[in-house]
Amino acid sequence: MASPRPVSPRFDHSDSDEDEESQRVHGDHQVDESHFDTIDEPVSQTLLRDLKSIGQKFLHVFYVKQKISLLRNWDLWGPLILCGAMALLLQGNKADNVNDGGPQFAEVFVIFWCGAGIVTINSQLLGGRISLFQSLCVLGYCMFPLVLALIGCRIVLMLPHTSGLFVLRFCLVILGFCWSTFASTAFLADTQLSDRKALAIYPIFLFYFVMAWLVISHT
Amino acid sequence: MNDENEEANAELKTQKDQDDVSVGSLQFQEFGNGNPATTIPLDAGEIGDAGLQTNRGVPISFDSADEQEDTASNLLTNKRKKNMPMWTFDYYMQFFDITTTQVLQRITGSVIPSFQGNYLRKYIRSNPDFYGPFWICATLVFTTAISGNLADYITHAGDHQWTYDFHKVTAAAGAIYVYAWLLPVLLWGLLWWRHDTVGANITEVVCIYGYSLSIYVPVSILWAIPFEWLRWILVILAAVSSGLVLVFTIWPLLKHENRQMATLISLIVLALHALLAIGFKVYFFGSVGKAVLNSTSIASPSTWTTLTPMTL
């Protein structure tokens, strides 16, 4: 069973020359970890390095200037965390087993990963120069604004329902959706040919639209 | 592809030799109309180099006879497909070799019926794609499901116990994809079984069907407006408009049939097209009738007219 590939510690600028060289060589594809000798350092340091990398990627979703971290040093931890959080938060409140109409926990996973997979295959079929996992990484991390909107909506739902609060939730979700689409477009648009950009971006728009609909419909 | 190029080059060479051409003098050559060998050989090189150049070397002869163009195009597309084995990724890339403007043109063409029935020839013949059919169907699935839930929500406005039904999406997806992908295959199969030859290959028929669904996307969004008469008008308009395009496009493919059979097949195609729209309307939006009697909300105007006779 494949687990999400842990991030390789290449962004740490205090690395030795050997690491610099393998950073240049290994470019876009997967890294074999035998070049990095982390056997001597404490476990906490290894873990913290990975966690720092994931945290940095989350920040880069909002501050889109630096594209390298998501594209070159891709990892799937962030998407997994976000997908799990979303699936948890979208659970209904009904205690009994009656289908309350919303998606089940596993259904959210299926929608998320299959949707991202289909969007990625589409952009590859259109001739885009991006690999499967890079695209999955970008699409997953760019879900972050929508998950924040979902958290906001859950908080708002704790107050008594009024239509004013519905408008507030709606605005939150629209904001999250627009930011997600904008961020992923900023990362992925350059990988497409110029006369097909709209064809590649439309499925991304549709994907985040469907996720936004899941968020707003959750009551 | 290479054979085609060599053939064309050989043709050009022999024609040149026949004429009186001295070295360095330029002469305009007469090329026969409708001659399939007079193609401009394009490289099967970069995908999406620039606009029209991506359509790989198909004869664009504007005044050739239908028959010749059909067979020539079929020859080229069959050849093109045979060059790549089915299990490579590149085989499927040829179905996505399309630009944004082409997709938009095909969508607008699928909505406006023209009596010459040349939608196939004008838009699709050079380059059938699967991008349009797949993503139009996907969009339709989600807009229908979302609009259905929205219409449901509007009729229950004020009722905070309303829950949405996410599983309508799977029903919608099944119906739409079966209609848009299985039905063209069945139609093509029927024509092939009866006559061993069909005027279009199977990808083109799938493409026609896929694009003909594009009118239903804005219609399904407008269905959220809770007026029954508006919904029925929209259904009829959309079904008629795109159904006519569909029938006019398919009509030339039926030329081998006798008149009754061709009319029957066209009517069945049209009927199924309309049935899809009506089916959606009833399944997703037909619950308005039941909800009005059951709900306690007084927000929407349609409930006033039906609740007052009940309270009397």
mmCIF file of N, CA and C in Angstrom, chain A residues 138-192:
data_model
loop_
_atom_site.group_PDB
_atom_site.id
_atom_site.type_symbol
_atom_site.label_atom_id
_atom_site.label_comp_id
_atom_site.label_asym_id
_atom_site.label_seq_id
_atom_site.Cartn_x
_atom_site.Cartn_y
_atom_site.Cartn_z
ATOM 1 N N VAL A 138 -0.824 20.150 -6.328
ATOM 2 C CA VAL A 138 -1.317 21.530 -6.440
ATOM 3 C C VAL A 138 -2.817 21.596 -6.172
ATOM 4 N N LEU A 139 -3.577 20.707 -6.806
ATOM 5 C CA LEU A 139 -5.024 20.740 -6.632
ATOM 6 C C LEU A 139 -5.408 20.483 -5.177
ATOM 7 N N GLY A 140 -4.662 19.607 -4.510
ATOM 8 C CA GLY A 140 -4.961 19.317 -3.117
ATOM 9 C C GLY A 140 -4.657 20.483 -2.200
ATOM 10 N N TYR A 141 -3.466 21.056 -2.347
ATOM 11 C CA TYR A 141 -3.107 22.177 -1.489
ATOM 12 C C TYR A 141 -4.009 23.373 -1.728
ATOM 13 N N CYS A 142 -4.425 23.583 -2.963
ATOM 14 C CA CYS A 142 -5.271 24.743 -3.240
ATOM 15 C C CYS A 142 -6.676 24.568 -2.720
ATOM 16 N N MET A 143 -6.984 23.423 -2.128
ATOM 17 C CA MET A 143 -8.273 23.250 -1.471
ATOM 18 C C MET A 143 -8.292 23.961 -0.123
ATOM 19 N N PHE A 144 -7.136 24.424 0.336
ATOM 20 C CA PHE A 144 -7.032 24.999 1.673
ATOM 21 C C PHE A 144 -8.017 26.145 1.929
ATOM 22 N N PRO A 145 -8.168 27.122 1.002
ATOM 23 C CA PRO A 145 -9.146 28.189 1.275
ATOM 24 C C PRO A 145 -10.564 27.658 1.452
ATOM 25 N N LEU A 146 -10.921 26.635 0.686
ATOM 26 C CA LEU A 146 -12.276 26.084 0.829
ATOM 27 C C LEU A 146 -12.451 25.401 2.181
ATOM 28 N N VAL A 147 -11.416 24.747 2.657
ATOM 29 C CA VAL A 147 -11.522 24.098 3.957
ATOM 30 C C VAL A 147 -11.644 25.151 5.053
ATOM 31 N N LEU A 148 -10.910 26.254 4.916
ATOM 32 C CA LEU A 148 -11.071 27.352 5.869
ATOM 33 C C LEU A 148 -12.493 27.901 5.831
ATOM 34 N N ALA A 149 -13.043 28.015 4.615
ATOM 35 C CA ALA A 149 -14.430 28.484 4.490
ATOM 36 C C ALA A 149 -15.378 27.507 5.176
ATOM 37 N N LEU A 150 -15.098 26.216 5.034
ATOM 38 C CA LEU A 150 -15.943 25.210 5.678
ATOM 39 C C LEU A 150 -15.882 25.332 7.188
ATOM 40 N N ILE A 151 -14.689 25.556 7.726
ATOM 41 C CA ILE A 151 -14.554 25.748 9.177
ATOM 42 C C ILE A 151 -15.352 26.975 9.602
ATOM 43 N N GLY A 152 -15.223 28.057 8.799
ATOM 44 C CA GLY A 152 -15.998 29.260 9.086
ATOM 45 C C GLY A 152 -17.490 28.992 9.087
ATOM 46 N N CYS A 153 -17.934 28.222 8.100
ATOM 47 C CA CYS A 153 -19.358 27.907 8.011
ATOM 48 C C CYS A 153 -19.815 27.101 9.210
ATOM 49 N N ARG A 154 -18.998 26.154 9.655
ATOM 50 C CA ARG A 154 -19.384 25.352 10.819
ATOM 51 C C ARG A 154 -19.548 26.233 12.053
ATOM 52 N N ILE A 155 -18.631 27.214 12.174
ATOM 53 C CA ILE A 155 -18.734 28.121 13.324
ATOM 54 C C ILE A 155 -20.007 28.943 13.220
ATOM 55 N N VAL A 156 -20.285 29.456 11.994
ATOM 56 C CA VAL A 156 -21.483 30.280 11.812
ATOM 57 C C VAL A 156 -22.747 29.478 12.071
ATOM 58 N N LEU A 157 -22.715 28.174 11.741
ATOM 59 C CA LEU A 157 -23.900 27.344 11.912
ATOM 60 C C LEU A 157 -24.235 27.107 13.360
ATOM 61 N N MET A 158 -23.288 27.377 14.264
ATOM 62 C CA MET A 158 -23.591 27.172 15.674
ATOM 63 C C MET A 158 -24.524 28.246 16.196
ATOM 64 N N LEU A 159 -24.547 29.387 15.504
ATOM 65 C CA LEU A 159 -25.467 30.446 15.912
ATOM 66 C C LEU A 159 -26.860 30.116 15.372
ATOM 67 N N PRO A 160 -27.918 30.714 15.932
ATOM 68 C CA PRO A 160 -29.262 30.425 15.409
ATOM 69 C C PRO A 160 -29.407 30.868 13.951
ATOM 70 N N HIS A 161 -30.153 30.063 13.194
ATOM 71 C CA HIS A 161 -30.231 30.286 11.754
ATOM 72 C C HIS A 161 -31.024 31.532 11.405
ATOM 73 N N THR A 162 -30.423 32.375 10.620
ATOM 74 C CA THR A 162 -31.203 33.466 10.003
ATOM 75 C C THR A 162 -30.743 33.562 8.566
ATOM 76 N N SER A 163 -31.510 34.258 7.754
ATOM 77 C CA SER A 163 -31.094 34.349 6.352
ATOM 78 C C SER A 163 -29.874 35.235 6.207
ATOM 79 N N GLY A 164 -29.692 36.166 7.147
ATOM 80 C CA GLY A 164 -28.484 36.996 7.106
ATOM 81 C C GLY A 164 -27.247 36.152 7.265
ATOM 82 N N LEU A 165 -27.322 35.162 8.169
ATOM 83 C CA LEU A 165 -26.167 34.302 8.364
ATOM 84 C C LEU A 165 -25.957 33.392 7.162
ATOM 85 N N PHE A 166 -27.064 33.060 6.472
ATOM 86 C CA PHE A 166 -26.889 32.268 5.257
ATOM 87 C C PHE A 166 -26.108 33.060 4.222
ATOM 88 N N VAL A 167 -26.425 34.335 4.115
ATOM 89 C CA VAL A 167 -25.691 35.191 3.181
ATOM 90 C C VAL A 167 -24.220 35.239 3.571
ATOM 91 N N LEU A 168 -23.957 35.299 4.883
ATOM 92 C CA LEU A 168 -22.566 35.324 5.338
ATOM 93 C C LEU A 168 -21.843 34.038 4.930
ATOM 94 N N ARG A 169 -22.528 32.909 5.150
ATOM 95 C CA ARG A 169 -21.899 31.634 4.768
ATOM 96 C C ARG A 169 -21.644 31.590 3.273
ATOM 97 N N PHE A 170 -22.650 32.073 2.524
ATOM 98 C CA PHE A 170 -22.524 32.067 1.083
ATOM 99 C C PHE A 170 -21.313 32.881 0.649
ATOM 100 N N CYS A 171 -21.155 34.054 1.260
ATOM 101 C CA CYS A 171 -20.020 34.910 0.897
ATOM 102 C C CYS A 171 -18.692 34.249 1.253
ATOM 103 N N LEU A 172 -18.654 33.597 2.424
ATOM 104 C CA LEU A 172 -17.426 32.905 2.819
ATOM 105 C C LEU A 172 -17.047 31.848 1.783
ATOM 106 N N VAL A 173 -18.065 31.073 1.373
ATOM 107 C CA VAL A 173 -17.775 29.981 0.451
ATOM 108 C C VAL A 173 -17.355 30.526 -0.909
ATOM 109 N N ILE A 174 -18.037 31.585 -1.358
ATOM 110 C CA ILE A 174 -17.660 32.183 -2.640
ATOM 111 C C ILE A 174 -16.217 32.672 -2.573
ATOM 112 N N LEU A 175 -15.868 33.297 -1.469
ATOM 113 C CA LEU A 175 -14.504 33.799 -1.321
ATOM 114 C C LEU A 175 -13.499 32.651 -1.374
ATOM 115 N N GLY A 176 -13.805 31.583 -0.638
ATOM 116 C CA GLY A 176 -12.902 30.428 -0.637
ATOM 117 C C GLY A 176 -12.779 29.819 -2.022
ATOM 118 N N PHE A 177 -13.919 29.709 -2.693
ATOM 119 C CA PHE A 177 -13.912 29.107 -4.023
ATOM 120 C C PHE A 177 -13.085 29.947 -4.996
ATOM 121 N N CYS A 178 -13.291 31.256 -4.971
ATOM 122 C CA CYS A 178 -12.539 32.120 -5.893
ATOM 123 C C CYS A 178 -11.048 32.050 -5.600
ATOM 124 N N TRP A 179 -10.708 32.045 -4.306
ATOM 125 C CA TRP A 179 -9.268 32.018 -4.010
ATOM 126 C C TRP A 179 -8.646 30.692 -4.414
ATOM 127 N N SER A 180 -9.366 29.593 -4.192
ATOM 128 C CA SER A 180 -8.837 28.280 -4.597
ATOM 129 C C SER A 180 -8.607 28.220 -6.094
ATOM 130 N N THR A 181 -9.614 28.669 -6.844
ATOM 131 C CA THR A 181 -9.479 28.612 -8.299
ATOM 132 C C THR A 181 -8.350 29.507 -8.770
ATOM 133 N N PHE A 182 -8.283 30.695 -8.190
ATOM 134 C CA PHE A 182 -7.229 31.627 -8.587
ATOM 135 C C PHE A 182 -5.850 31.055 -8.296
ATOM 136 N N ALA A 183 -5.698 30.466 -7.104
ATOM 137 C CA ALA A 183 -4.378 29.941 -6.730
ATOM 138 C C ALA A 183 -3.968 28.785 -7.630
ATOM 139 N N SER A 184 -4.901 27.849 -7.868
ATOM 140 C CA SER A 184 -4.506 26.699 -8.686
ATOM 141 C C SER A 184 -4.275 27.115 -10.129
ATOM 142 N N THR A 185 -5.028 28.117 -10.601
ATOM 143 C CA THR A 185 -4.771 28.615 -11.949
ATOM 144 C C THR A 185 -3.387 29.232 -12.043
ATOM 145 N N ALA A 186 -3.003 29.960 -11.013
ATOM 146 C CA ALA A 186 -1.680 30.579 -11.018
ATOM 147 C C ALA A 186 -0.587 29.528 -11.105
ATOM 148 N N PHE A 187 -0.795 28.381 -10.459
ATOM 149 C CA PHE A 187 0.226 27.351 -10.528
ATOM 150 C C PHE A 187 0.193 26.603 -11.852
ATOM 151 N N LEU A 188 -1.010 26.293 -12.335
ATOM 152 C CA LEU A 188 -1.115 25.324 -13.418
ATOM 153 C C LEU A 188 -1.243 25.937 -14.801
ATOM 154 N N ALA A 189 -1.558 27.210 -14.888
ATOM 155 C CA ALA A 189 -1.827 27.773 -16.219
ATOM 156 C C ALA A 189 -0.583 27.755 -17.091
ATOM 157 N N ASP A 190 0.578 27.943 -16.481
ATOM 158 C CA ASP A 190 1.788 28.025 -17.287
ATOM 159 C C ASP A 190 2.174 26.703 -17.919
ATOM 160 N N THR A 191 1.627 25.623 -17.407
ATOM 161 C CA THR A 191 2.036 24.328 -17.938
ATOM 162 C C THR A 191 1.261 23.960 -19.193
ATOM 163 N N GLN A 192 0.311 24.799 -19.576
ATOM 164 C CA GLN A 192 -0.506 24.482 -20.744
ATOM 165 C C GLN A 192 -0.102 25.332 -21.928
#
